[in-house]
mmCIF file of C-alpha atoms in Angstrom:
data_model
loop_
_atom_site.group_PDB
_atom_site.id
_atom_site.type_symbol
_atom_site.label_atom_id
_atom_site.label_comp_id
_atom_site.label_asym_id
_atom_site.label_seq_id
_atom_site.Cartn_x
_atom_site.Cartn_y
_atom_site.Cartn_z
ATOM 1 C CA MET F 1 152.198 17.838 53.096
ATOM 2 C CA THR F 2 155.521 19.318 51.995
ATOM 3 C CA ALA F 3 157.435 19.116 48.754
ATOM 4 C CA THR F 4 161.185 19.547 47.946
ATOM 5 C CA THR F 5 161.893 22.373 45.524
ATOM 6 C CA ALA F 6 164.766 22.744 43.210
ATOM 7 C CA ARG F 7 166.846 24.555 45.610
ATOM 8 C CA GLY F 8 166.475 21.913 48.313
ATOM 9 C CA THR F 9 163.978 23.742 50.540
ATOM 10 C CA ARG F 10 160.827 22.198 51.835
ATOM 11 C CA GLU F 11 157.626 24.153 51.195
ATOM 12 C CA GLY F 12 154.076 23.374 52.219
ATOM 13 C CA PRO F 13 150.992 24.256 50.191
ATOM 14 C CA ARG F 14 150.209 27.894 50.045
ATOM 15 C CA THR F 15 146.746 28.092 51.658
ATOM 16 C CA GLY F 16 147.113 31.273 53.738
ATOM 17 C CA GLY F 17 145.558 33.595 51.118
ATOM 18 C CA ALA F 18 142.302 31.737 50.712
ATOM 19 C CA PRO F 19 141.198 31.897 54.401
ATOM 20 C CA SER F 20 141.995 35.570 54.608
ATOM 21 C CA ARG F 21 139.950 36.345 51.440
ATOM 22 C CA ARG F 22 137.081 34.337 52.718
ATOM 23 C CA TRP F 23 137.306 36.255 56.053
ATOM 24 C CA ARG F 24 137.055 39.610 54.233
ATOM 25 C CA VAL F 25 134.054 38.453 52.232
ATOM 26 C CA TRP F 26 132.231 37.305 55.356
ATOM 27 C CA ALA F 27 133.265 40.448 57.254
ATOM 28 C CA ARG F 28 131.766 42.689 54.533
ATOM 29 C CA THR F 29 128.651 40.590 54.236
ATOM 30 C CA SER F 30 128.242 40.633 58.080
ATOM 31 C CA ALA F 31 128.606 44.347 58.145
ATOM 32 C CA GLY F 32 125.886 44.749 55.399
ATOM 33 C CA ALA F 33 123.637 42.320 57.299
ATOM 34 C CA ALA F 34 124.218 44.322 60.536
ATOM 35 C CA ILE F 35 123.284 47.623 58.806
ATOM 36 C CA LEU F 36 120.160 46.045 57.258
ATOM 37 C CA ALA F 37 119.223 44.630 60.763
ATOM 38 C CA ALA F 38 119.566 48.119 62.342
ATOM 39 C CA VAL F 39 117.276 49.617 59.664
ATOM 40 C CA VAL F 40 114.657 46.928 60.161
ATOM 41 C CA TRP F 41 114.856 47.304 63.973
ATOM 42 C CA TRP F 42 114.654 51.143 63.810
ATOM 43 C CA PHE F 43 111.677 51.671 61.438
ATOM 44 C CA PRO F 44 108.115 50.171 61.955
ATOM 45 C CA GLY F 45 106.937 47.082 60.084
ATOM 46 C CA GLY F 46 104.508 49.099 57.884
ATOM 47 C CA THR F 47 107.526 50.701 56.234
ATOM 48 C CA PHE F 48 108.341 47.388 54.650
ATOM 49 C CA THR F 49 104.904 45.940 54.181
ATOM 50 C CA ASP F 50 103.920 49.042 52.201
ATOM 51 C CA ALA F 51 106.620 48.239 49.747
ATOM 52 C CA PHE F 52 105.343 44.716 49.270
ATOM 53 C CA SER F 53 101.711 45.686 48.780
ATOM 54 C CA ALA F 54 102.749 48.197 46.184
ATOM 55 C CA VAL F 55 104.200 45.622 43.778
ATOM 56 C CA GLY F 56 101.625 44.513 41.228
ATOM 57 C CA ALA F 57 101.419 43.365 37.570
ATOM 58 C CA GLY F 58 102.053 46.804 36.099
ATOM 59 C CA PRO F 59 105.159 47.505 38.106
ATOM 60 C CA VAL F 60 106.452 43.893 37.501
ATOM 61 C CA LEU F 61 106.197 44.435 33.638
ATOM 62 C CA THR F 62 107.746 47.885 33.916
ATOM 63 C CA ALA F 63 110.627 46.478 35.849
ATOM 64 C CA LEU F 64 111.124 43.716 33.410
ATOM 65 C CA GLY F 65 111.231 46.170 30.426
ATOM 66 C CA ILE F 66 113.673 48.644 32.180
ATOM 67 C CA GLY F 67 115.695 45.719 33.349
ATOM 68 C CA ALA F 68 115.942 44.227 29.834
ATOM 69 C CA ALA F 69 117.165 47.636 28.487
ATOM 70 C CA THR F 70 119.646 48.231 31.270
ATOM 71 C CA THR F 71 121.044 44.639 31.043
ATOM 72 C CA VAL F 72 121.465 44.863 27.319
ATOM 73 C CA LEU F 73 123.391 48.147 27.656
ATOM 74 C CA CYS F 74 125.609 46.777 30.354
ATOM 75 C CA ALA F 75 126.268 43.695 28.209
ATOM 76 C CA CYS F 76 127.233 45.998 25.186
ATOM 77 C CA ARG F 77 129.586 47.805 27.446
ATOM 78 C CA TRP F 78 131.196 44.624 28.544
ATOM 79 C CA ARG F 79 131.447 43.414 24.957
ATOM 80 C CA GLU F 80 133.126 46.693 23.925
ATOM 81 C CA VAL F 81 135.768 46.267 26.674
ATOM 82 C CA ALA F 82 136.280 42.569 25.910
ATOM 83 C CA LEU F 83 136.626 43.088 22.136
ATOM 84 C CA GLY F 84 139.134 46.007 22.970
ATOM 85 C CA VAL F 85 141.367 43.577 24.860
ATOM 86 C CA GLY F 86 141.257 40.972 22.143
ATOM 87 C CA LEU F 87 138.744 38.525 23.354
ATOM 88 C CA CYS F 88 135.747 37.030 21.468
ATOM 89 C CA LEU F 89 132.352 37.715 23.104
ATOM 90 C CA PRO F 90 129.246 37.068 20.951
ATOM 91 C CA PHE F 91 126.379 39.414 21.647
ATOM 92 C CA ARG F 92 123.855 36.674 22.750
ATOM 93 C CA ARG F 93 126.273 35.202 25.112
ATOM 94 C CA ALA F 94 127.101 38.600 26.580
ATOM 95 C CA VAL F 95 123.477 39.335 27.270
ATOM 96 C CA ALA F 96 122.781 35.907 28.808
ATOM 97 C CA ASP F 97 125.946 35.962 31.017
ATOM 98 C CA TYR F 98 125.079 39.443 32.224
ATOM 99 C CA TYR F 99 121.600 38.457 33.092
ATOM 100 C CA LEU F 100 122.973 35.527 35.089
ATOM 101 C CA SER F 101 125.449 37.804 36.798
ATOM 102 C CA VAL F 102 122.789 40.345 37.823
ATOM 103 C CA PHE F 103 120.588 37.573 39.243
ATOM 104 C CA LEU F 104 123.480 35.941 41.176
ATOM 105 C CA ASN F 105 124.475 39.336 42.564
ATOM 106 C CA ALA F 106 120.885 39.963 43.696
ATOM 107 C CA VAL F 107 120.361 36.579 45.483
ATOM 108 C CA LEU F 108 123.871 35.809 46.785
ATOM 109 C CA PRO F 109 125.819 37.683 49.662
ATOM 110 C CA ALA F 110 128.546 40.367 48.983
ATOM 111 C CA GLY F 111 126.922 41.420 45.692
ATOM 112 C CA VAL F 112 129.870 40.540 43.447
ATOM 113 C CA LEU F 113 129.775 36.693 43.110
ATOM 114 C CA GLY F 114 127.846 36.971 39.888
ATOM 115 C CA ASP F 115 130.615 39.140 38.448
ATOM 116 C CA VAL F 116 133.176 36.678 39.599
ATOM 117 C CA ASN F 117 131.214 33.781 37.927
ATOM 118 C CA ARG F 118 130.865 35.921 34.592
ATOM 119 C CA ALA F 119 134.585 36.711 34.597
ATOM 120 C CA VAL F 120 135.685 33.005 35.142
ATOM 121 C CA GLY F 121 133.105 31.705 32.623
ATOM 122 C CA HIS F 122 134.195 34.147 29.921
ATOM 123 C CA GLY F 123 137.845 33.525 30.578
ATOM 124 C CA ARG F 124 137.342 29.792 30.222
ATOM 125 C CA TYR F 125 135.225 30.302 26.983
ATOM 126 C CA SER F 126 137.770 32.644 25.367
ATOM 127 C CA GLY F 127 140.717 30.548 26.414
ATOM 128 C CA ASP F 128 142.439 33.358 28.446
ATOM 129 C CA LEU F 129 141.275 33.410 32.019
ATOM 130 C CA GLY F 130 143.444 36.191 33.150
ATOM 131 C CA ARG F 131 142.301 38.576 30.333
ATOM 132 C CA GLY F 132 138.704 37.532 30.900
ATOM 133 C CA VAL F 133 138.806 38.526 34.492
ATOM 134 C CA ARG F 134 140.346 41.804 33.699
ATOM 135 C CA ALA F 135 137.839 42.533 31.028
ATOM 136 C CA VAL F 136 135.051 42.180 33.699
ATOM 137 C CA VAL F 137 136.926 44.291 36.250
ATOM 138 C CA LEU F 138 137.511 47.060 33.865
ATOM 139 C CA GLU F 139 133.830 46.958 32.693
ATOM 140 C CA ARG F 140 132.718 47.299 36.382
ATOM 141 C CA MET F 141 135.256 50.024 37.022
ATOM 142 C CA VAL F 142 133.904 52.116 34.233
ATOM 143 C CA GLY F 143 130.395 51.870 35.433
ATOM 144 C CA GLN F 144 131.578 52.881 39.004
ATOM 145 C CA ALA F 145 133.659 55.793 37.585
ATOM 146 C CA VAL F 146 130.654 57.155 35.639
ATOM 147 C CA LEU F 147 128.447 56.712 38.715
ATOM 148 C CA ALA F 148 130.905 58.459 40.986
ATOM 149 C CA ALA F 149 131.483 61.283 38.535
ATOM 150 C CA THR F 150 127.771 61.830 38.281
ATOM 151 C CA GLY F 151 127.331 61.824 42.017
ATOM 152 C CA ALA F 152 130.105 64.461 42.362
ATOM 153 C CA ALA F 153 128.450 66.615 39.872
ATOM 154 C CA LEU F 154 125.055 66.359 41.507
ATOM 155 C CA LEU F 155 126.457 67.374 44.837
ATOM 156 C CA LEU F 156 125.942 71.025 43.570
ATOM 157 C CA ALA F 157 122.340 70.397 43.254
ATOM 158 C CA LEU F 158 121.851 68.974 46.743
ATOM 159 C CA PRO F 159 120.405 71.012 49.742
ATOM 160 C CA ALA F 160 122.981 71.915 52.407
ATOM 161 C CA ALA F 161 121.499 69.246 54.715
ATOM 162 C CA LEU F 162 122.342 66.446 52.310
ATOM 163 C CA LEU F 163 126.162 67.245 52.232
ATOM 164 C CA GLY F 164 126.830 64.734 55.067
ATOM 165 C CA PRO F 165 125.494 61.610 53.511
ATOM 166 C CA GLY F 166 126.235 62.913 49.975
ATOM 167 C CA LEU F 167 129.860 63.504 50.769
ATOM 168 C CA TRP F 168 130.176 60.155 52.535
ATOM 169 C CA ALA F 169 128.662 58.193 49.623
ATOM 170 C CA VAL F 170 130.305 59.993 46.808
ATOM 171 C CA GLY F 171 133.681 59.995 48.705
ATOM 172 C CA ALA F 172 133.517 56.231 49.464
ATOM 173 C CA ALA F 173 132.888 55.402 45.742
ATOM 174 C CA SER F 174 135.378 57.896 44.361
ATOM 175 C CA GLY F 175 137.874 56.767 46.925
ATOM 176 C CA SER F 176 137.718 53.177 45.765
ATOM 177 C CA VAL F 177 138.357 54.030 42.259
ATOM 178 C CA ALA F 178 141.143 56.508 43.044
ATOM 179 C CA ALA F 179 142.771 53.920 45.377
ATOM 180 C CA VAL F 180 142.852 51.279 42.556
ATOM 181 C CA ALA F 181 144.215 53.850 40.180
ATOM 182 C CA LEU F 182 146.946 55.047 42.644
ATOM 183 C CA ALA F 183 147.977 51.511 43.487
ATOM 184 C CA ALA F 184 148.345 50.609 39.790
ATOM 185 C CA ALA F 185 150.318 53.758 39.119
ATOM 186 C CA PHE F 186 152.649 53.154 42.123
ATOM 187 C CA GLY F 187 153.128 49.582 41.247
ATOM 188 C CA LEU F 188 154.201 50.449 37.696
ATOM 189 C CA ARG F 189 156.644 52.981 38.875
ATOM 190 C CA ALA F 190 158.213 50.982 41.682
ATOM 191 C CA GLY F 191 158.283 47.666 39.851
ATOM 192 C CA ARG F 192 159.753 48.870 36.531
ATOM 193 C CA ALA F 193 163.288 48.911 37.763
ATOM 194 C CA ARG F 194 163.022 45.448 39.400
ATOM 195 C CA GLY F 195 161.015 43.684 36.615
ATOM 196 C CA THR F 196 159.128 41.664 39.135
ATOM 197 C CA ARG F 197 156.231 39.427 38.264
ATOM 198 C CA TRP F 198 153.538 41.654 39.712
ATOM 199 C CA TRP F 199 154.980 44.548 37.638
ATOM 200 C CA ARG F 200 154.648 42.542 34.487
ATOM 201 C CA ALA F 201 151.055 41.770 35.511
ATOM 202 C CA LEU F 202 150.315 45.427 36.118
ATOM 203 C CA ARG F 203 151.895 46.344 32.749
ATOM 204 C CA THR F 204 149.686 43.833 31.109
ATOM 205 C CA ALA F 205 146.649 45.280 32.893
ATOM 206 C CA ALA F 206 147.645 48.849 31.824
ATOM 207 C CA ALA F 207 147.782 47.755 28.250
ATOM 208 C CA ASP F 208 144.260 46.257 28.597
ATOM 209 C CA VAL F 209 143.068 49.610 29.995
ATOM 210 C CA ARG F 210 144.454 51.455 27.055
ATOM 211 C CA SER F 211 143.007 49.116 24.488
ATOM 212 C CA GLY F 212 139.799 48.251 26.151
ATOM 213 C CA VAL F 213 138.761 51.517 27.818
ATOM 214 C CA PHE F 214 140.713 54.485 26.438
ATOM 215 C CA ALA F 215 140.655 53.458 22.894
ATOM 216 C CA ARG F 216 136.907 52.965 23.115
ATOM 217 C CA TRP F 217 135.985 55.563 25.768
ATOM 218 C CA PRO F 218 133.228 57.394 23.810
ATOM 219 C CA ARG F 219 131.105 54.216 23.387
ATOM 220 C CA VAL F 220 131.933 52.823 26.754
ATOM 221 C CA VAL F 221 131.086 56.001 28.675
ATOM 222 C CA LEU F 222 127.969 56.481 26.582
ATOM 223 C CA LEU F 223 126.699 52.904 27.372
ATOM 224 C CA SER F 224 127.580 53.472 31.046
ATOM 225 C CA ALA F 225 125.566 56.751 31.069
ATOM 226 C CA ALA F 226 122.557 55.079 29.366
ATOM 227 C CA ALA F 227 122.719 52.140 31.801
ATOM 228 C CA LEU F 228 122.851 54.616 34.748
ATOM 229 C CA ALA F 229 119.697 56.303 33.322
ATOM 230 C CA GLY F 230 117.968 53.024 33.384
ATOM 231 C CA HIS F 231 118.745 52.472 37.009
ATOM 232 C CA VAL F 232 117.681 55.896 37.935
ATOM 233 C CA THR F 233 114.372 55.478 35.956
ATOM 234 C CA LEU F 234 113.593 52.305 38.023
ATOM 235 C CA PHE F 235 114.279 54.045 41.200
ATOM 236 C CA ALA F 236 111.905 56.905 40.167
ATOM 237 C CA VAL F 237 109.248 54.352 39.417
ATOM 238 C CA ALA F 238 109.753 52.833 42.978
ATOM 239 C CA ALA F 239 109.432 56.424 44.413
ATOM 240 C CA ARG F 240 106.114 57.061 42.514
ATOM 241 C CA LEU F 241 104.855 53.589 43.669
ATOM 242 C CA ALA F 242 105.591 54.763 47.219
ATOM 243 C CA GLY F 243 103.548 57.844 46.820
ATOM 244 C CA VAL F 244 106.423 60.394 46.435
ATOM 245 C CA THR F 245 105.223 63.394 44.461
ATOM 246 C CA ALA F 246 108.502 65.387 44.578
ATOM 247 C CA PRO F 247 109.676 66.542 41.106
ATOM 248 C CA VAL F 248 112.303 64.580 39.237
ATOM 249 C CA GLN F 249 115.043 67.126 39.609
ATOM 250 C CA GLN F 250 114.780 66.676 43.354
ATOM 251 C CA LEU F 251 114.581 62.889 43.204
ATOM 252 C CA VAL F 252 117.590 62.209 40.903
ATOM 253 C CA PRO F 253 120.361 63.390 43.371
ATOM 254 C CA LEU F 254 118.741 61.280 46.131
ATOM 255 C CA VAL F 255 118.528 58.229 43.689
ATOM 256 C CA VAL F 256 122.206 58.667 42.718
ATOM 257 C CA LEU F 257 123.212 58.708 46.369
ATOM 258 C CA ALA F 258 121.330 55.418 46.862
ATOM 259 C CA LEU F 259 122.999 53.833 43.970
ATOM 260 C CA LEU F 260 126.324 54.971 45.236
ATOM 261 C CA ALA F 261 125.679 53.333 48.625
ATOM 262 C CA MET F 262 124.450 50.128 46.831
ATOM 263 C CA SER F 263 127.673 49.965 44.911
ATOM 264 C CA LEU F 264 129.782 49.609 48.026
ATOM 265 C CA PRO F 265 130.991 46.123 48.736
ATOM 266 C CA VAL F 266 129.436 46.021 52.213
ATOM 267 C CA ASN F 267 125.936 44.597 51.411
ATOM 268 C CA VAL F 268 123.841 41.479 51.243
ATOM 269 C CA GLY F 269 122.726 41.267 47.614
ATOM 270 C CA GLY F 270 122.555 45.059 47.506
ATOM 271 C CA TRP F 271 120.614 45.435 50.652
ATOM 272 C CA GLY F 272 121.842 47.288 53.777
ATOM 273 C CA PRO F 273 123.787 50.529 53.027
ATOM 274 C CA ARG F 274 121.283 51.449 50.351
ATOM 275 C CA GLU F 275 118.405 51.522 52.768
ATOM 276 C CA ALA F 276 120.432 53.438 55.407
ATOM 277 C CA VAL F 277 121.587 56.202 52.954
ATOM 278 C CA THR F 278 118.176 56.404 51.357
ATOM 279 C CA ALA F 279 116.544 56.981 54.798
ATOM 280 C CA LEU F 280 119.222 59.710 55.510
ATOM 281 C CA ALA F 281 118.880 61.385 52.217
ATOM 282 C CA PHE F 282 115.077 61.426 52.047
ATOM 283 C CA GLY F 283 114.841 62.528 55.681
ATOM 284 C CA ALA F 284 117.311 65.430 55.009
ATOM 285 C CA ALA F 285 115.310 66.485 51.948
ATOM 286 C CA GLY F 286 112.041 66.667 53.936
ATOM 287 C CA LEU F 287 110.529 63.677 52.325
ATOM 288 C CA GLY F 288 110.552 61.471 55.369
ATOM 289 C CA ALA F 289 113.184 58.763 56.309
ATOM 290 C CA ALA F 290 110.531 56.076 56.493
ATOM 291 C CA THR F 291 109.396 56.914 52.993
ATOM 292 C CA GLY F 292 113.007 56.616 51.920
ATOM 293 C CA VAL F 293 113.188 53.067 53.260
ATOM 294 C CA THR F 294 109.983 52.144 51.579
ATOM 295 C CA VAL F 295 111.309 53.486 48.241
ATOM 296 C CA SER F 296 114.601 51.620 48.729
ATOM 297 C CA VAL F 297 112.835 48.212 49.571
ATOM 298 C CA LEU F 298 110.514 48.835 46.519
ATOM 299 C CA TYR F 299 113.626 49.372 44.302
ATOM 300 C CA GLY F 300 115.217 46.210 45.682
ATOM 301 C CA LEU F 301 112.054 44.180 44.827
ATOM 302 C CA LEU F 302 111.731 45.590 41.266
ATOM 303 C CA SER F 303 115.498 44.934 40.753
ATOM 304 C CA LEU F 304 115.020 41.333 41.726
ATOM 305 C CA VAL F 305 112.038 41.089 39.311
ATOM 306 C CA ALA F 306 114.170 42.615 36.609
ATOM 307 C CA ALA F 307 116.945 39.977 37.299
ATOM 308 C CA LEU F 308 114.479 37.034 37.048
ATOM 309 C CA PRO F 309 115.480 36.145 33.389
ATOM 310 C CA GLY F 310 118.864 35.357 34.871
ATOM 311 C CA ALA F 311 117.158 32.551 36.741
ATOM 312 C CA ALA F 312 116.036 31.047 33.408
ATOM 313 C CA VAL F 313 119.626 31.207 32.221
ATOM 314 C CA LEU F 314 120.815 29.449 35.299
ATOM 315 C CA VAL F 315 118.249 26.664 34.866
ATOM 316 C CA SER F 316 119.100 26.216 31.201
ATOM 317 C CA ARG F 317 122.707 25.872 31.988
ATOM 318 C CA SER F 318 122.305 23.272 34.899
ATOM 319 C CA PRO F 319 124.222 20.164 34.468
ATOM 320 C CA LEU F 320 121.204 17.929 34.474
ATOM 321 C CA ARG F 321 119.569 19.942 31.716
ATOM 322 C CA LEU F 322 122.810 20.118 29.604
ATOM 323 C CA ARG F 323 123.228 16.243 29.975
ATOM 324 C CA ALA F 324 119.667 15.690 29.049
ATOM 325 C CA ARG F 325 120.051 17.963 26.068
ATOM 326 C CA GLY F 326 123.146 16.178 25.049
ATOM 327 C CA ARG F 327 121.741 12.739 25.030
ATOM 328 C CA PRO F 328 119.592 12.944 21.852
ATOM 329 C CA GLY F 329 122.358 14.817 20.104
ATOM 330 C CA ALA F 330 124.833 12.028 20.964
ATOM 331 C CA ALA F 331 122.371 9.439 19.919
ATOM 332 C CA ARG F 332 121.782 11.094 16.618
ATOM 333 C CA ALA F 333 125.509 11.469 15.983
ATOM 334 C CA ALA F 334 126.081 7.782 16.790
ATOM 335 C CA ARG F 335 123.293 6.738 14.398
ATOM 336 C CA ARG F 336 124.604 8.901 11.693
ATOM 337 C CA ALA F 337 128.122 7.417 12.154
ATOM 338 C CA ASP F 338 126.817 3.938 11.995
ATOM 339 C CA GLY F 339 124.775 4.723 8.840
ATOM 340 C CA ASP F 340 127.828 6.308 7.058
ATOM 341 C CA ALA F 341 129.894 3.309 8.053
ATOM 342 C CA SER F 342 127.362 0.868 6.585
ATOM 343 C CA ALA F 343 126.955 2.790 3.386
ATOM 344 C CA ASP F 344 130.782 2.914 2.902
ATOM 345 C CA LEU F 345 130.992 -0.819 3.351
ATOM 346 C CA ARG F 346 128.255 -1.319 0.777
ATOM 347 C CA ARG F 347 130.222 0.895 -1.583
ATOM 348 C CA GLY F 348 133.475 -0.939 -0.982
ATOM 349 C CA ARG F 349 135.194 2.071 0.750
ATOM 350 C CA HIS F 350 137.447 1.896 3.698
ATOM 351 C CA ARG F 351 136.836 4.509 6.463
ATOM 352 C CA GLU F 352 140.330 6.057 6.741
ATOM 353 C CA GLY F 353 139.222 9.482 5.581
ATOM 354 C CA PRO F 354 136.229 11.410 4.679
ATOM 355 C CA GLY F 355 135.048 10.186 1.353
ATOM 356 C CA ARG F 356 138.400 8.661 0.510
ATOM 357 C CA ARG F 357 138.238 5.898 -2.130
ATOM 358 C CA HIS F 358 141.022 3.254 -2.221
ATOM 359 C CA ALA F 359 142.053 1.347 -5.414
ATOM 360 C CA PHE F 360 141.856 -2.406 -5.511
ATOM 361 C CA VAL F 361 145.251 -4.013 -5.072
ATOM 362 C CA ALA F 362 145.662 -7.658 -6.224
ATOM 363 C CA PRO F 363 147.211 -10.032 -3.748
ATOM 364 C CA ALA F 364 150.828 -11.189 -4.627
ATOM 365 C CA ALA F 365 151.271 -14.555 -6.104
ATOM 366 C CA GLU F 366 152.417 -17.294 -4.012
ATOM 367 C CA PRO F 367 155.933 -18.881 -4.927
ATOM 368 C CA GLY F 368 155.568 -21.713 -7.110
ATOM 369 C CA GLY F 369 151.906 -20.976 -7.780
ATOM 370 C CA PRO F 370 150.345 -20.468 -11.235
ATOM 371 C CA GLY F 371 150.907 -16.821 -11.109
ATOM 372 C CA GLU F 372 154.635 -17.263 -10.875
ATOM 373 C CA ALA F 373 154.799 -19.958 -13.500
ATOM 374 C CA MET F 374 152.825 -17.715 -15.939
ATOM 375 C CA THR F 375 155.337 -14.868 -15.203
ATOM 376 C CA GLN F 376 158.469 -17.059 -15.892
ATOM 377 C CA ALA F 377 156.927 -18.381 -19.094
#
């Protein structure tokens, strides 16, 4: 269906962008699924069954505790960025939304749909969809930047055999952050003279970066480092459950590599590249590639357990539950309104305003009636 514009041209609906974006999402998800299928095909079945058998009540409680601390830290980081760009974000809502985001990222493909839902939901809640989306993007970029910087620093502690997968993972994460920064800088410089719409959008985004990140960088970076420590701790717990007895200083670089691989947007709920890189890293470190896959699978299971409170948030916000919750409140409000109206009628009040009392006005006398004759006399 076409429409005539003000210049007399006929344009159709712009639907070319949505199929291409959908194709990119499915391409990344398919690539992650292919990597995961290759790992499952290459390693024996015992590598995966050992991971499932190691999960018990103790590890579940540990994962829930570490996940709660990590989620609260990430929610505080998001709240700092949101407040910096001028948006309202209560603490309880930030924690609930972040739990829901982590759960959706863990169960849905691509690993970013939970963040999309969080960005759109907060944008609608705050009344500024664009700024709400930018706040989530900035919050995620800060976390990725801290992770990439940590991985680059830990490259010095890696054995020489790990430089291959280590450089690949660190380079991919650092390259993504650098590409976004260079694109923004080039767009600001090239569009300044033309004053185009996308230049104005970049200028707005740059202002949000200054107020939401740079103006609050000590707290934002500290919260990101603490959240990263929580993820590393959960990975170390998975390694101990898998029977790895290597010292912590040897495990931490391997764990950071796995987290860098998991952050790449080519996965299925976080699965795929993480298992491949962990197998390469553990094999190069002399700990066994199969052991690395078991540790990675264990970490994925514990991460899913840690995200389960997000399922409770999802159920509490389901349309049926909200409708059922709203019915008693609506009934109580209706009964309260009927009671107030009956009380006002008994008191001789007219419900035009809250508690407003109207004076009695006598009706005018009819012409020729007794009232008029009395007045004339």
